[in-house]
Amino acid sequence: MTRKIHLALHPYGVGGPGHHGLWKDPSIAKNASIDINYYIQQAQAAEWALFDALFIVDSQFINHTYPSHYLNRLEPLTLLSAVATHTKYIGLVGTASSTYNSPFNLARRFGSLDHISGGRAGWNVVTSFDTGTSRNYGLEEHLDYATRYGRALEAVQVIRGLWDSYEDDAFPADVEANVFLDPTKLHALNHVGEHFRVDGPLNLSRSPQGQPVIFQAGVSEEGRNLAAQVAEGIYAPGGSIEDAQAYYADIKRRTAEAGRDPDHIKIFIHGGPIVGGTDEAARRREREIVAEDNDFDRNVGLLGRAFGAHDFSQYDPDAPFPDVAHLAERGGRTGAARIIARAEAGGLTLRQVVETFNEHRKSPFVGAPATVADAIEHWFAAGTFDGINLAFRNNDDLAAFVDGVVPLLQARGLYRTEYEADTLRGNLGLPIPANRHTQALVDA
């Protein structure tokens, strides 16, 4: 079967990282991030264009420096449950922290979304790098890297075990025999591990896709190893084409070494295409966006996220970058280490670091429709991704991509012309996981 590009949509609402001024766009409702109709319309537009999934990010700590969308937004599972009732095919992927949720609660919530949507749910597993989240959950400090990732692996294992509580034929619902449940098909988990003790069983059967799809975004060694062990979808860090190639090859290699089929993990890079009538028109719009979002104070706040929401505004911006290495371990360690290394190597001031690491990443997919389609095809053929997690500033930008670029990708045989399945797994080309209890009987 010819390899096809997968597409997902990541709504910006009133403005995520690197898009601080989006809320001022007259085409964006000022309450977009808390308006369920905004998300329903986004999902329906993406479904019309045969996208694989709608992807909802989340975090559980803010301060006033955070992006506009982060300050006032809906909880992902609630949001996606509403969207599920207004869509039929598109996958629904929500972010939830394995550090600040119990496995039983997560298993039930994502399992419920999977049933509500008819088998279209996905869980984006995060370990939370906002250190302030700990104080919202009664902890004095954020867990360290090793603990967070150990907890994440065990949480996924427990949750998958809970999703297998019932065998597929556990409910005969035989009125004549007066048998609703076959009790031999119900299994307690009785898990006792390093981080969790969970008896089970889960009071919810498996969905048409067996289990929700597990997504993850691994950059550090711990993150990449976790991805290789459990992820079925990856949100990759992106960067240059060479960076993306190296990451893609590394994850596929680690997945094979973990005894899994590398084709059963789909790697998505971030993409913010800008499509114009001409290449110059698209580049001009890109320059306008960069200029609009170049807010130094806001970017100082964004820099602090990698260091546990550290307040960098307390420092002289034109003095050498401060010594904050000790803050990285319980924050976004990989990103923080990269920032520190660059600052030390170049002898950069705080201002120069902020300017260098501005969260706005210029997209490689900018130009007229044919130019953007060419770039996507080039990156795809170069082995950088299985899919692109797309973000558009407004509906006009989304429409320009859907109307201009998608037909070209379809004409080149790179993108579907109809959905292959009713489930997220089916459309991603992922197998339905065997129920461990049924499989145990087969293996015996």
CSV table of C-alpha atoms in Angstrom, one decimal:
chain,number,residue,atom,x,y,z
A,1,MET,CA,0.0,0.0,0.0
A,2,THR,CA,1.3,3.4,-0.9
A,3,ARG,CA,2.4,5.5,2.1
A,4,LYS,CA,0.1,8.4,2.6
A,5,ILE,CA,0.5,11.7,4.6
A,6,HIS,CA,-1.6,12.1,7.8
A,7,LEU,CA,-2.9,15.5,8.8
A,8,ALA,CA,-4.1,16.7,12.2
A,9,LEU,CA,-5.4,20.1,13.2
A,10,HIS,CA,-4.2,22.0,16.3
A,11,PRO,CA,-6.5,25.0,17.0
A,12,TYR,CA,-4.8,28.2,18.2
A,13,GLY,CA,-7.9,29.8,19.8
A,14,VAL,CA,-7.0,33.3,20.7
A,15,GLY,CA,-3.3,32.7,20.4
A,16,GLY,CA,-0.8,30.1,21.5
A,17,PRO,CA,3.0,30.3,21.9
A,18,GLY,CA,4.6,32.5,19.3
A,19,HIS,CA,1.2,34.0,18.3
A,20,HIS,CA,0.7,36.5,21.1
A,21,GLY,CA,-1.2,39.0,19.0
A,22,LEU,CA,-3.7,36.7,17.5
A,23,TRP,CA,-6.5,37.7,19.8
A,24,LYS,CA,-6.4,41.2,18.1
A,25,ASP,CA,-7.2,39.7,14.7
A,26,PRO,CA,-10.8,41.0,13.9
A,27,SER,CA,-11.6,37.5,12.5
A,28,ILE,CA,-10.9,35.8,15.8
A,29,ALA,CA,-13.7,35.9,18.5
A,30,LYS,CA,-12.3,37.2,21.7
A,31,ASN,CA,-13.8,34.2,23.5
A,32,ALA,CA,-12.8,31.6,20.9
A,33,SER,CA,-10.8,29.5,23.4
A,34,ILE,CA,-13.8,28.9,25.5
A,35,ASP,CA,-16.5,28.8,22.8
A,36,ILE,CA,-17.4,25.2,22.0
A,37,ASN,CA,-18.8,26.2,18.6
A,38,TYR,CA,-15.3,27.4,17.6
A,39,TYR,CA,-13.9,23.9,18.1
A,40,ILE,CA,-16.9,22.2,16.5
A,41,GLN,CA,-16.5,24.4,13.4
A,42,GLN,CA,-12.7,23.7,13.3
A,43,ALA,CA,-13.3,20.0,13.6
A,44,GLN,CA,-16.0,19.9,11.0
A,45,ALA,CA,-13.8,21.9,8.5
A,46,ALA,CA,-10.9,19.5,9.2
A,47,GLU,CA,-13.2,16.5,8.8
A,48,TRP,CA,-14.5,17.8,5.5
A,49,ALA,CA,-10.8,17.9,4.4
A,50,LEU,CA,-10.3,14.3,5.6
A,51,PHE,CA,-7.9,15.1,8.4
A,52,ASP,CA,-7.0,12.3,10.8
A,53,ALA,CA,-7.4,14.1,14.1
A,54,LEU,CA,-8.2,17.2,16.1
A,55,PHE,CA,-5.5,17.8,18.7
A,56,ILE,CA,-6.1,19.7,21.9
A,57,VAL,CA,-3.2,20.8,24.0
A,58,ASP,CA,-3.4,21.6,27.7
A,59,SER,CA,-1.5,22.7,30.8
A,60,GLN,CA,-2.6,23.1,34.4
A,61,PHE,CA,-0.6,26.1,35.6
A,62,ILE,CA,-0.6,29.7,34.3
A,63,ASN,CA,0.5,33.1,35.3
A,64,HIS,CA,-0.2,36.4,33.5
A,65,THR,CA,2.7,36.0,31.1
A,66,TYR,CA,1.3,32.9,29.5
A,67,PRO,CA,-0.1,33.0,25.9
A,68,SER,CA,-3.6,34.3,25.6
A,69,HIS,CA,-5.1,30.9,24.7
A,70,TYR,CA,-3.6,29.3,27.8
A,71,LEU,CA,-5.1,31.9,30.1
A,72,ASN,CA,-8.7,30.9,29.5
A,73,ARG,CA,-9.5,27.6,27.7
A,74,LEU,CA,-11.7,24.6,28.0
A,75,GLU,CA,-10.6,21.3,29.5
A,76,PRO,CA,-9.7,18.8,26.7
A,77,LEU,CA,-11.9,15.8,27.5
A,78,THR,CA,-15.0,17.9,28.1
A,79,LEU,CA,-14.3,19.8,24.9
A,80,LEU,CA,-13.7,16.7,22.8
A,81,SER,CA,-16.8,14.9,24.1
A,82,ALA,CA,-18.9,17.8,22.8
A,83,VAL,CA,-17.1,17.8,19.4
A,84,ALA,CA,-17.6,14.0,19.1
A,85,THR,CA,-21.4,14.5,18.8
A,86,HIS,CA,-20.9,16.8,15.9
A,87,THR,CA,-18.4,14.8,13.9
A,88,LYS,CA,-18.2,11.2,12.5
A,89,TYR,CA,-14.7,10.3,11.3
A,90,ILE,CA,-12.1,12.7,12.7
A,91,GLY,CA,-10.0,11.5,15.6
A,92,LEU,CA,-10.1,13.3,18.9
A,93,VAL,CA,-6.8,13.6,20.7
A,94,GLY,CA,-6.6,15.2,24.1
A,95,THR,CA,-3.7,16.1,26.4
A,96,ALA,CA,-3.7,14.9,30.0
A,97,SER,CA,-0.8,14.6,32.5
A,98,SER,CA,0.3,11.3,33.8
A,99,THR,CA,1.9,13.1,36.7
A,100,TYR,CA,-1.2,14.9,38.0
A,101,ASN,CA,-4.0,12.3,37.3
A,102,SER,CA,-4.7,8.9,38.6
A,103,PRO,CA,-4.6,6.0,36.1
A,104,PHE,CA,-8.2,4.8,36.9
A,105,ASN,CA,-9.6,8.3,36.3
A,106,LEU,CA,-7.7,8.7,33.0
A,107,ALA,CA,-8.7,5.2,31.9
A,108,ARG,CA,-12.4,6.0,32.5
A,109,ARG,CA,-12.4,9.4,30.9
A,110,PHE,CA,-10.6,8.5,27.7
A,111,GLY,CA,-12.5,5.2,27.5
A,112,SER,CA,-15.7,7.2,27.8
A,113,LEU,CA,-14.6,9.5,25.0
A,114,ASP,CA,-13.7,6.5,22.9
A,115,HIS,CA,-17.3,5.2,23.3
A,116,ILE,CA,-18.9,8.5,22.8
A,117,SER,CA,-17.0,9.0,19.5
A,118,GLY,CA,-17.4,5.4,18.3
A,119,GLY,CA,-13.7,4.7,18.5
A,120,ARG,CA,-11.9,8.0,17.7
A,121,ALA,CA,-10.2,8.9,21.0
A,122,GLY,CA,-6.5,9.4,21.5
A,123,TRP,CA,-4.5,10.3,24.7
A,124,ASN,CA,-1.5,12.7,24.4
A,125,VAL,CA,0.5,11.6,27.4
A,126,VAL,CA,2.5,14.4,29.0
A,127,THR,CA,4.5,14.5,32.2
A,128,SER,CA,4.0,18.3,32.8
A,129,PHE,CA,7.0,20.6,32.7
A,130,ASP,CA,5.2,23.5,34.3
A,131,THR,CA,6.6,23.2,37.8
A,132,GLY,CA,3.9,25.4,39.3
A,133,THR,CA,1.4,22.6,38.6
A,134,SER,CA,2.6,20.8,41.7
A,135,ARG,CA,1.2,23.5,43.9
A,136,ASN,CA,-2.2,23.1,42.3
A,137,TYR,CA,-2.2,19.5,43.4
A,138,GLY,CA,-1.0,19.9,47.0
A,139,LEU,CA,2.7,19.2,46.4
A,140,GLU,CA,5.5,21.5,47.5
A,141,GLU,CA,7.6,20.8,44.4
A,142,HIS,CA,7.5,19.3,41.0
A,143,LEU,CA,8.6,15.7,40.5
A,144,ASP,CA,12.0,15.2,39.0
A,145,TYR,CA,12.5,13.8,35.4
A,146,ALA,CA,13.2,10.2,36.3
A,147,THR,CA,10.2,10.0,38.6
A,148,ARG,CA,7.9,11.7,36.1
A,149,TYR,CA,8.8,9.4,33.2
A,150,GLY,CA,8.8,6.3,35.4
A,151,ARG,CA,5.3,7.2,36.5
A,152,ALA,CA,4.3,7.9,32.9
A,153,LEU,CA,5.3,4.4,31.7
A,154,GLU,CA,3.6,2.7,34.6
A,155,ALA,CA,0.5,4.8,34.2
A,156,VAL,CA,0.2,3.8,30.5
A,157,GLN,CA,0.7,0.2,31.4
A,158,VAL,CA,-2.0,0.4,34.1
A,159,ILE,CA,-4.5,2.2,32.0
A,160,ARG,CA,-4.1,-0.3,29.1
A,161,GLY,CA,-4.7,-3.0,31.6
A,162,LEU,CA,-7.8,-1.3,32.8
A,163,TRP,CA,-9.1,-0.9,29.2
A,164,ASP,CA,-8.8,-4.7,28.9
A,165,SER,CA,-11.0,-5.3,32.0
A,166,TYR,CA,-13.8,-6.8,29.8
A,167,GLU,CA,-13.2,-9.3,27.0
A,168,ASP,CA,-15.0,-8.3,23.8
A,169,ASP,CA,-17.8,-10.9,24.3
A,170,ALA,CA,-18.4,-10.2,28.0
A,171,PHE,CA,-21.9,-9.0,27.6
A,172,PRO,CA,-24.2,-11.6,26.0
A,173,ALA,CA,-27.3,-9.8,27.2
A,174,ASP,CA,-29.2,-13.0,26.8
A,175,VAL,CA,-32.8,-12.3,28.0
A,176,GLU,CA,-33.9,-15.9,27.8
A,177,ALA,CA,-31.0,-17.2,29.8
A,178,ASN,CA,-31.2,-14.2,32.2
A,179,VAL,CA,-27.5,-13.4,31.6
A,180,PHE,CA,-26.4,-9.9,31.0
A,181,LEU,CA,-22.7,-10.4,31.9
A,182,ASP,CA,-20.5,-13.4,31.6
A,183,PRO,CA,-18.5,-13.0,34.9
A,184,THR,CA,-15.7,-15.2,33.5
A,185,LYS,CA,-15.0,-12.4,31.0
A,186,LEU,CA,-14.5,-9.7,33.6
A,187,HIS,CA,-10.9,-9.3,35.0
A,188,ALA,CA,-9.6,-7.3,37.9
A,189,LEU,CA,-6.1,-5.8,37.3
A,190,ASN,CA,-4.7,-6.1,40.8
A,191,HIS,CA,-1.7,-3.9,40.0
A,192,VAL,CA,0.9,-3.1,42.6
A,193,GLY,CA,3.8,-1.1,41.2
A,194,GLU,CA,6.4,1.5,42.1
A,195,HIS,CA,4.0,4.5,41.6
A,196,PHE,CA,0.5,3.1,41.6
A,197,ARG,CA,-1.7,0.5,43.3
A,198,VAL,CA,-4.9,-0.1,41.3
A,199,ASP,CA,-7.2,-3.1,41.8
A,200,GLY,CA,-9.8,-2.5,38.9
A,201,PRO,CA,-11.7,-3.6,37.0
A,202,LEU,CA,-12.8,-0.6,35.0
A,203,ASN,CA,-16.5,-0.3,34.7
A,204,LEU,CA,-16.4,0.2,30.9
A,205,SER,CA,-16.0,-2.1,28.0
A,206,ARG,CA,-13.6,-1.8,25.0
A,207,SER,CA,-14.6,0.5,22.1
A,208,PRO,CA,-14.7,-0.3,18.4
A,209,GLN,CA,-11.0,0.5,18.1
A,210,GLY,CA,-10.1,-1.6,21.2
A,211,GLN,CA,-8.3,1.1,23.0
A,212,PRO,CA,-7.7,4.8,22.6
A,213,VAL,CA,-4.5,5.7,20.6
A,214,ILE,CA,-1.5,6.7,22.7
A,215,PHE,CA,0.3,9.9,21.6
A,216,GLN,CA,3.4,11.4,23.2
A,217,ALA,CA,5.9,14.1,22.6
A,218,GLY,CA,9.4,12.9,23.5
A,219,VAL,CA,12.5,15.0,23.1
A,220,SER,CA,14.7,14.0,26.0
A,221,GLU,CA,16.3,10.6,26.3
A,222,GLU,CA,13.6,9.6,28.8
A,223,GLY,CA,10.9,10.9,26.5
A,224,ARG,CA,12.2,9.1,23.4
A,225,ASN,CA,12.5,5.9,25.3
A,226,LEU,CA,9.0,6.2,26.6
A,227,ALA,CA,7.7,6.9,23.1
A,228,ALA,CA,9.5,3.8,21.7
A,229,GLN,CA,7.9,1.7,24.4
A,230,VAL,CA,4.3,2.9,24.4
A,231,ALA,CA,3.5,5.6,21.8
A,232,GLU,CA,1.5,5.0,18.7
A,233,GLY,CA,1.6,8.7,17.6
A,234,ILE,CA,4.4,11.2,18.2
A,235,TYR,CA,4.4,15.0,18.2
A,236,ALA,CA,8.0,15.6,17.0
A,237,PRO,CA,10.0,18.8,17.9
A,238,GLY,CA,10.5,19.8,14.3
A,239,GLY,CA,13.4,22.2,13.5
A,240,SER,CA,15.4,21.9,10.2
A,241,ILE,CA,14.8,19.1,7.7
A,242,GLU,CA,18.0,17.5,9.0
A,243,ASP,CA,16.8,17.7,12.6
A,244,ALA,CA,13.5,16.1,11.6
A,245,GLN,CA,15.2,13.4,9.6
A,246,ALA,CA,17.5,12.5,12.6
A,247,TYR,CA,14.6,12.5,15.0
A,248,TYR,CA,12.4,10.4,12.7
A,249,ALA,CA,15.2,7.8,12.2
A,250,ASP,CA,16.0,7.7,16.0
A,251,ILE,CA,12.4,7.1,17.1
A,252,LYS,CA,11.9,4.4,14.5
A,253,ARG,CA,15.1,2.7,15.5
A,254,ARG,CA,14.3,2.8,19.2
A,255,THR,CA,10.8,1.4,18.5
A,256,ALA,CA,12.3,-1.5,16.6
A,257,GLU,CA,14.8,-2.1,19.4
A,258,ALA,CA,11.8,-2.2,21.8
A,259,GLY,CA,10.4,-5.1,19.8
A,260,ARG,CA,7.7,-3.1,18.1
A,261,ASP,CA,6.8,-2.6,14.4
A,262,PRO,CA,8.2,0.9,13.5
A,263,ASP,CA,5.2,1.3,11.2
A,264,HIS,CA,2.9,1.2,14.2
A,265,ILE,CA,4.2,4.6,15.5
A,266,LYS,CA,3.2,7.6,13.4
A,267,ILE,CA,5.4,10.7,13.8
A,268,PHE,CA,3.8,14.1,13.3
A,269,ILE,CA,5.8,17.3,12.9
A,270,HIS,CA,4.4,20.7,13.7
A,271,GLY,CA,3.4,22.8,10.6
A,272,GLY,CA,2.0,26.3,10.3
A,273,PRO,CA,1.5,26.7,6.6
A,274,ILE,CA,1.0,30.1,5.1
A,275,VAL,CA,-0.7,29.8,1.7
A,276,GLY,CA,-1.0,32.8,-0.5
A,277,GLY,CA,-2.0,33.6,-4.1
A,278,THR,CA,1.7,33.9,-4.9
A,279,ASP,CA,4.9,33.0,-3.2
A,280,GLU,CA,5.6,36.7,-2.5
A,281,ALA,CA,2.2,37.3,-1.0
A,282,ALA,CA,2.6,34.4,1.4
A,283,ARG,CA,6.1,35.5,2.4
A,284,ARG,CA,4.8,39.0,3.0
A,285,ARG,CA,2.1,37.7,5.3
A,286,GLU,CA,4.7,35.7,7.1
A,287,ARG,CA,6.8,38.8,7.8
A,288,GLU,CA,3.7,40.6,9.0
A,289,ILE,CA,2.9,37.8,11.5
A,290,VAL,CA,6.4,37.7,12.8
A,291,ALA,CA,6.5,41.5,13.3
A,292,GLU,CA,3.0,41.4,15.0
A,293,ASP,CA,4.0,38.7,17.5
A,294,ASN,CA,7.5,40.0,18.4
A,295,ASP,CA,6.5,41.1,21.9
A,296,PHE,CA,9.6,41.1,24.1
A,297,ASP,CA,7.8,41.1,27.4
A,298,ARG,CA,5.6,38.2,26.4
A,299,ASN,CA,8.6,36.3,25.0
A,300,VAL,CA,10.4,36.8,28.3
A,301,GLY,CA,7.5,35.1,30.0
A,302,LEU,CA,7.6,32.2,27.5
A,303,LEU,CA,11.3,31.7,28.1
A,304,GLY,CA,10.5,31.1,31.8
A,305,ARG,CA,8.3,28.1,31.0
A,306,ALA,CA,11.4,26.0,30.2
A,307,PHE,CA,12.7,26.8,33.7
A,308,GLY,CA,9.6,26.1,35.7
A,309,ALA,CA,7.8,29.4,35.0
A,310,HIS,CA,10.9,31.3,36.4
A,311,ASP,CA,10.4,35.1,36.3
A,312,PHE,CA,13.2,36.4,34.0
A,313,SER,CA,11.7,39.9,34.1
A,314,GLN,CA,13.6,40.5,37.4
A,315,TYR,CA,16.9,40.6,35.6
A,316,ASP,CA,18.6,43.3,33.5
A,317,PRO,CA,17.9,42.2,29.9
A,318,ASP,CA,21.3,43.5,28.8
A,319,ALA,CA,23.3,41.7,31.4
A,320,PRO,CA,24.7,38.2,30.8
A,321,PHE,CA,22.2,35.4,30.8
A,322,PRO,CA,21.7,34.5,34.5
A,323,ASP,CA,22.8,31.2,36.1
A,324,VAL,CA,19.5,29.2,36.2
A,325,ALA,CA,20.8,25.7,35.3
A,326,HIS,CA,19.5,24.4,38.7
A,327,LEU,CA,15.9,25.2,37.6
A,328,ALA,CA,16.0,23.0,34.5
A,329,GLU,CA,15.8,19.5,36.1
A,330,ARG,CA,12.2,20.0,37.2
A,331,GLY,CA,11.2,22.0,34.2
A,332,GLY,CA,11.6,21.4,30.5
A,333,ARG,CA,15.1,20.0,30.9
A,334,THR,CA,16.0,19.4,27.3
A,335,GLY,CA,14.9,22.8,26.1
A,336,ALA,CA,16.4,24.5,29.0
A,337,ALA,CA,19.8,22.8,28.5
A,338,ARG,CA,19.8,23.9,24.8
A,339,ILE,CA,19.1,27.5,25.9
A,340,ILE,CA,21.9,27.5,28.5
A,341,ALA,CA,24.4,25.9,26.1
A,342,ARG,CA,23.6,28.5,23.4
A,343,ALA,CA,23.8,31.4,25.9
A,344,GLU,CA,27.2,30.2,27.3
A,345,ALA,CA,28.7,29.4,23.9
A,346,GLY,CA,27.8,32.8,22.5
A,347,GLY,CA,28.2,34.9,25.7
A,348,LEU,CA,24.6,36.1,25.2
A,349,THR,CA,22.7,38.5,27.2
A,350,LEU,CA,19.1,37.8,28.4
A,351,ARG,CA,17.8,40.0,25.7
A,352,GLN,CA,19.7,38.1,23.0
A,353,VAL,CA,18.6,34.8,24.4
A,354,VAL,CA,14.9,35.9,24.3
A,355,GLU,CA,15.4,37.1,20.7
A,356,THR,CA,17.2,33.9,19.7
A,357,PHE,CA,14.7,31.5,21.2
A,358,ASN,CA,11.5,33.4,20.3
A,359,GLU,CA,8.8,30.7,20.2
A,360,HIS,CA,7.6,31.7,16.8
A,361,ARG,CA,9.0,29.1,14.4
A,362,LYS,CA,8.9,30.1,10.7
A,363,SER,CA,7.2,27.4,8.7
A,364,PRO,CA,9.0,25.7,5.8
A,365,PHE,CA,5.6,25.5,4.1
A,366,VAL,CA,5.1,29.0,2.9
A,367,GLY,CA,4.1,30.1,-0.6
A,368,ALA,CA,1.5,29.6,-3.3
A,369,PRO,CA,-0.4,26.3,-3.1
A,370,ALA,CA,2.0,24.4,-5.5
A,371,THR,CA,5.0,25.7,-3.6
A,372,VAL,CA,3.6,24.5,-0.3
A,373,ALA,CA,2.6,21.1,-1.8
A,374,ASP,CA,6.1,20.8,-3.2
A,375,ALA,CA,7.7,21.5,0.2
A,376,ILE,CA,5.4,19.0,2.0
A,377,GLU,CA,6.2,16.3,-0.6
A,378,HIS,CA,9.9,17.0,-0.3
A,379,TRP,CA,9.9,16.7,3.5
A,380,PHE,CA,7.7,13.6,3.4
A,381,ALA,CA,10.0,11.9,0.8
A,382,ALA,CA,13.0,12.8,2.8
A,383,GLY,CA,11.8,10.7,5.8
A,384,THR,CA,11.0,13.5,8.2
A,385,PHE,CA,7.4,12.7,9.2
A,386,ASP,CA,4.4,10.4,8.8
A,387,GLY,CA,2.0,13.3,9.4
A,388,ILE,CA,1.8,17.0,10.1
A,389,ASN,CA,0.1,18.6,13.0
A,390,LEU,CA,-1.2,21.8,11.4
A,391,ALA,CA,-2.0,25.1,13.0
A,392,PHE,CA,-3.7,28.0,11.3
A,393,ARG,CA,-4.2,31.5,12.6
A,394,ASN,CA,-7.8,31.8,11.3
A,395,ASN,CA,-10.4,30.1,9.2
A,396,ASP,CA,-9.2,31.9,6.0
A,397,ASP,CA,-5.8,30.4,6.4
A,398,LEU,CA,-7.3,26.9,7.0
A,399,ALA,CA,-9.5,27.3,3.9
A,400,ALA,CA,-6.5,28.4,1.8
A,401,PHE,CA,-4.7,25.2,2.7
A,402,VAL,CA,-7.7,22.9,2.3
A,403,ASP,CA,-8.8,24.5,-1.0
A,404,GLY,CA,-5.4,25.0,-2.5
A,405,VAL,CA,-2.9,22.5,-1.1
A,406,VAL,CA,-5.0,19.4,-0.2
A,407,PRO,CA,-6.2,18.8,-3.8
A,408,LEU,CA,-2.6,18.9,-5.1
A,409,LEU,CA,-1.5,16.3,-2.5
A,410,GLN,CA,-4.5,14.1,-3.5
A,411,ALA,CA,-3.6,14.5,-7.2
A,412,ARG,CA,-0.1,13.3,-6.4
A,413,GLY,CA,-1.3,10.3,-4.6
A,414,LEU,CA,0.1,11.5,-1.3
A,415,TYR,CA,-3.2,12.1,0.6
A,416,ARG,CA,-6.4,10.2,1.0
A,417,THR,CA,-9.5,11.0,-1.1
A,418,GLU,CA,-11.9,9.3,1.4
A,419,TYR,CA,-11.6,8.0,5.0
A,420,GLU,CA,-10.4,4.4,5.2
A,421,ALA,CA,-12.2,3.7,8.4
A,422,ASP,CA,-14.6,4.9,11.1
A,423,THR,CA,-12.0,4.8,13.8
A,424,LEU,CA,-8.8,6.8,14.5
A,425,ARG,CA,-6.8,3.6,14.5
A,426,GLY,CA,-8.2,2.6,11.2
A,427,ASN,CA,-7.4,5.9,9.5
A,428,LEU,CA,-3.9,5.9,11.0
A,429,GLY,CA,-3.2,2.4,9.8
A,430,LEU,CA,-2.7,1.1,13.4
A,431,PRO,CA,-3.8,-2.4,14.5
A,432,ILE,CA,-6.5,-3.0,17.1
A,433,PRO,CA,-4.7,-4.1,20.3
A,434,ALA,CA,-5.5,-7.7,21.3
A,435,ASN,CA,-7.2,-8.0,24.6
A,436,ARG,CA,-4.6,-9.4,26.9
A,437,HIS,CA,-6.9,-11.9,28.5
A,438,THR,CA,-8.2,-13.3,25.2
A,439,GLN,CA,-4.6,-13.3,23.9
A,440,ALA,CA,-3.5,-15.2,26.9
A,441,LEU,CA,-5.9,-18.0,26.1
A,442,VAL,CA,-4.6,-18.1,22.5
A,443,ASP,CA,-1.0,-18.2,23.6
A,444,ALA,CA,-1.8,-21.0,26.0
